Amino acid sequence: MGDHGYAAWLRYEQVTGDSMASYASWANEMVLPAGVPVDGVLKTAVQELSRGIRSMLGTAPTVEHEPSRQRFIVLGVLGGGSLIDAAAGDTAALSSEGYILKTVHERDRAYIVAAGKSDKAVLYAAFHLLRLMQSGSAIDQLHLMESPTYSLRMINHWDNMDGSVERGYSGRSIFYENNNVLSDSERIRDYARLMASVGINGIAINNVNVHREETYLITEKLLPDVARIAEVFGEYGIKLFLSVNYAGTIEIGGLDTADPLDPQVRTWWKEKAAEVYRYIPDFGGFLVKADSENRPGPFTYGRDHADGANMLAEALEPYGGLVLWRCFVYNCHQDWRDRSTDRARAAYDHFKPLDGRFKDNVILQIKNGPMDFQVREPVSPLFGAMEHTNQMMEFQIAQEYTGQQKDVCFLVPQWKEVLNFDTYVKGSGSTVKEIAAGHVHAYTHSGITAVSNIGNDENWTGHHLAQANLYGYGRLIWNPELSSEEIAGEWAVQTFGGNEKVRDILVNFLLESWSIYENYTAPLGVGWMVTPHYHYGPDIDGYEYSKWGTYHFADHKGIGVDRTVATGTGYSSQYMQANSQVYDSLEACPDELLLFFHHVPYTHELKSGKTVVQHIYDTHFAGVERVEYWIGRWQELEGLVGVDRFRHVAARLNKQLDNAMAWRDIVNTYFFRKSGIPDAHNRVIY
Ligand code: GCU
């Protein structure tokens, strides 16, 4: 059988050499405190550790209550066993999901303690230990204490019940087929393993655009099936969430309104919540896209989003359920002559005035940028701007606008830039990273979520290298201090083995890939030059002449969107002054966001010293050259990575090259002909 990447980063290949002997000395015996029932997530932890060890070392550990060897691993919840508690020391700083991994050396024996404050924490400790072993790291002197930075670490699926995946680039859904829920699928369990191994603790399993069939997911018709998925997730410490149709009362409830203040509507949702919790006692909550892109919402009834969200929150409150209310609300029917409406402004304009009106179990879910997951956008000014309203960040692992898993684009560096952005909402240091952790405002709930990039392709993510985004997302939101390089390195070694050359090429390619993609696509933060609706490949004026309000305003004189206060849409004023004055100023605005904030002539000189048009030419030629370069480097890996994966990646890289060349040629000729300004280096422009 070929190796098509199904195991992703949980390959657990046979360990050889010195590491083998060292690991085996510890991993022949696993000790669990007596008197503690081994079920639920704790049982999963034991099973996962055994499975990984058996695969890497050839034999599974024996499971004992009392140690019988001189070296062993102890697994368990803190407070439940003397070996664990003696080793743990002061664990006050550990969160309920945090754990310790510690090697204890006594006079006549030694052991590794993998323990935390909950079953889930023990599972995370087990996966961490396995990760160390898979990466060839020493485990003789462990002294680790880890707690996740974010309490909600989520994934959103945009899967539909017919089996299609909105913005899916990796095959069909793993959850549905032909309007059925695939509740008995082994694949869902394998998916839960992958997600738990990087610390994901919540997954919404259906598209935010809730169509007819999916509206029934919260009814007795489908809840038994959904409950089976929830059970599997539960074994891996993952809560299941569902996207709901805001107009459920009308669509399936037999009412003629979805007015959030209507008593009948409220009662219907309360009954629904009760029904859901009857089937799924640890259900996470509802994810809602309302009044957005033609979806129904409270605006129809003259109500606002606090009214809508609170109505659902009230229904979920008795069970501890959450409402994840999306802020992707904008008018998608715009008129290019009207310069006062600006899609970038919309989320802030709609939600900021509602600060303080949302119930405590509502969390506003905000896309990282004000537009829509472009290769480069400023950070959404709404993030952190509502002191009295829980918020969480929404990223997109699916590469909708960043190459659709045909092109390589490692997004961890992009996410890190967002997380490190200082909003100044409470003075310097009010970074997105800290806000999402609830450290800047006293949020009751907060965290990070992202749109999934998986499907039923054998390798989950279409492109093998897109697995790095899934892995990297989980690791980053566990610990945002990890560097992109560390994350890429961890992933590369676990997924492609310990060969140094393989690792170096993979890591360096991944680290450069975002900037390569940015180079050959839309320049200087302007975005949107993609084929409308499909979002892959160039179509410079595709959205310019549509109603979606995603303009670049390029003409023969210049390009860019004036979002300044003095002469533009005023979007820049939504930031705190320290940022707004930078963005508002033509001189201070960073090059990479220049065209997001300013309309400039092609001859405008950038900080880099180049003119805008020369920058466009240079980056587009460079982007293609770098893809060619990495194709060459990948060829060097023939024989060093498995033949199936080698060929698959090579084939995708050739597609990427076609795409990069198409972008280069179309963008360059467009701006050459619009501006009439030739390339300073006389390269061929079609
Ligand atoms: C983008 C995407 C849609 C999606 C929407 C959303 O516009 O193209 O497919 O439904 O975002 O986030 O709701």
Coordinates of C-alpha atoms and ligand atoms in Angstrom, one line a residue, residues 158 166-167 169 207-209 289 292-293 295 326 328 330 343 367 371-373 394 396 400-401 451 528 533 535 543 548, ligand 1:
W158 CA -18.2 24.6 6.7
E166 CA -18.0 25.2 1.4
R167 CA -14.5 26.5 0.6
Y169 CA -10.2 21.9 -1.1
N207 CA -21.5 25.2 7.8
V208 CA -22.3 28.7 9.2
N209 CA -24.6 29.0 6.2
K289 CA -24.1 33.7 11.1
S292 CA -24.8 38.3 6.7
E293 CA -24.6 37.5 3.0
R295 CA -28.7 34.9 5.8
R326 CA -20.3 36.0 14.2
F328 CA -19.1 39.1 9.6
Y330 CA -21.9 43.8 6.1
R343 CA -17.2 46.9 3.8
K367 CA -12.6 37.5 11.6
M371 CA -12.7 42.1 5.0
D372 CA -12.4 38.4 4.4
F373 CA -9.2 36.3 5.0
E394 CA -11.7 33.7 13.8
Q396 CA -9.2 30.6 8.3
E400 CA -9.8 30.1 0.4
Y401 CA -7.8 33.2 -0.8
V451 CA -12.3 27.4 9.6
W528 CA -9.5 40.9 -4.0
H533 CA -16.8 33.6 -6.0
H535 CA -11.3 32.9 -5.3
Y543 CA -14.9 42.2 -8.1
W548 CA -19.8 43.1 -3.4
Ligands
GCU1 C1 -16.5 34.2 2.8 C2 -16.7 33.0 2.1 C3 -18.0 32.4 2.2 C4 -18.4 32.3 3.7 C5 -18.3 33.6 4.3 C6 -18.4 33.5 5.9 O1 -17.3 35.2 2.2 O2 -16.4 33.2 0.7 O3 -18.0 31.1 1.6 O4 -19.7 31.8 3.8 O5 -17.0 34.1 4.1 O6 -17.4 33.6 6.5 O7 -19.5 33.5 6.3

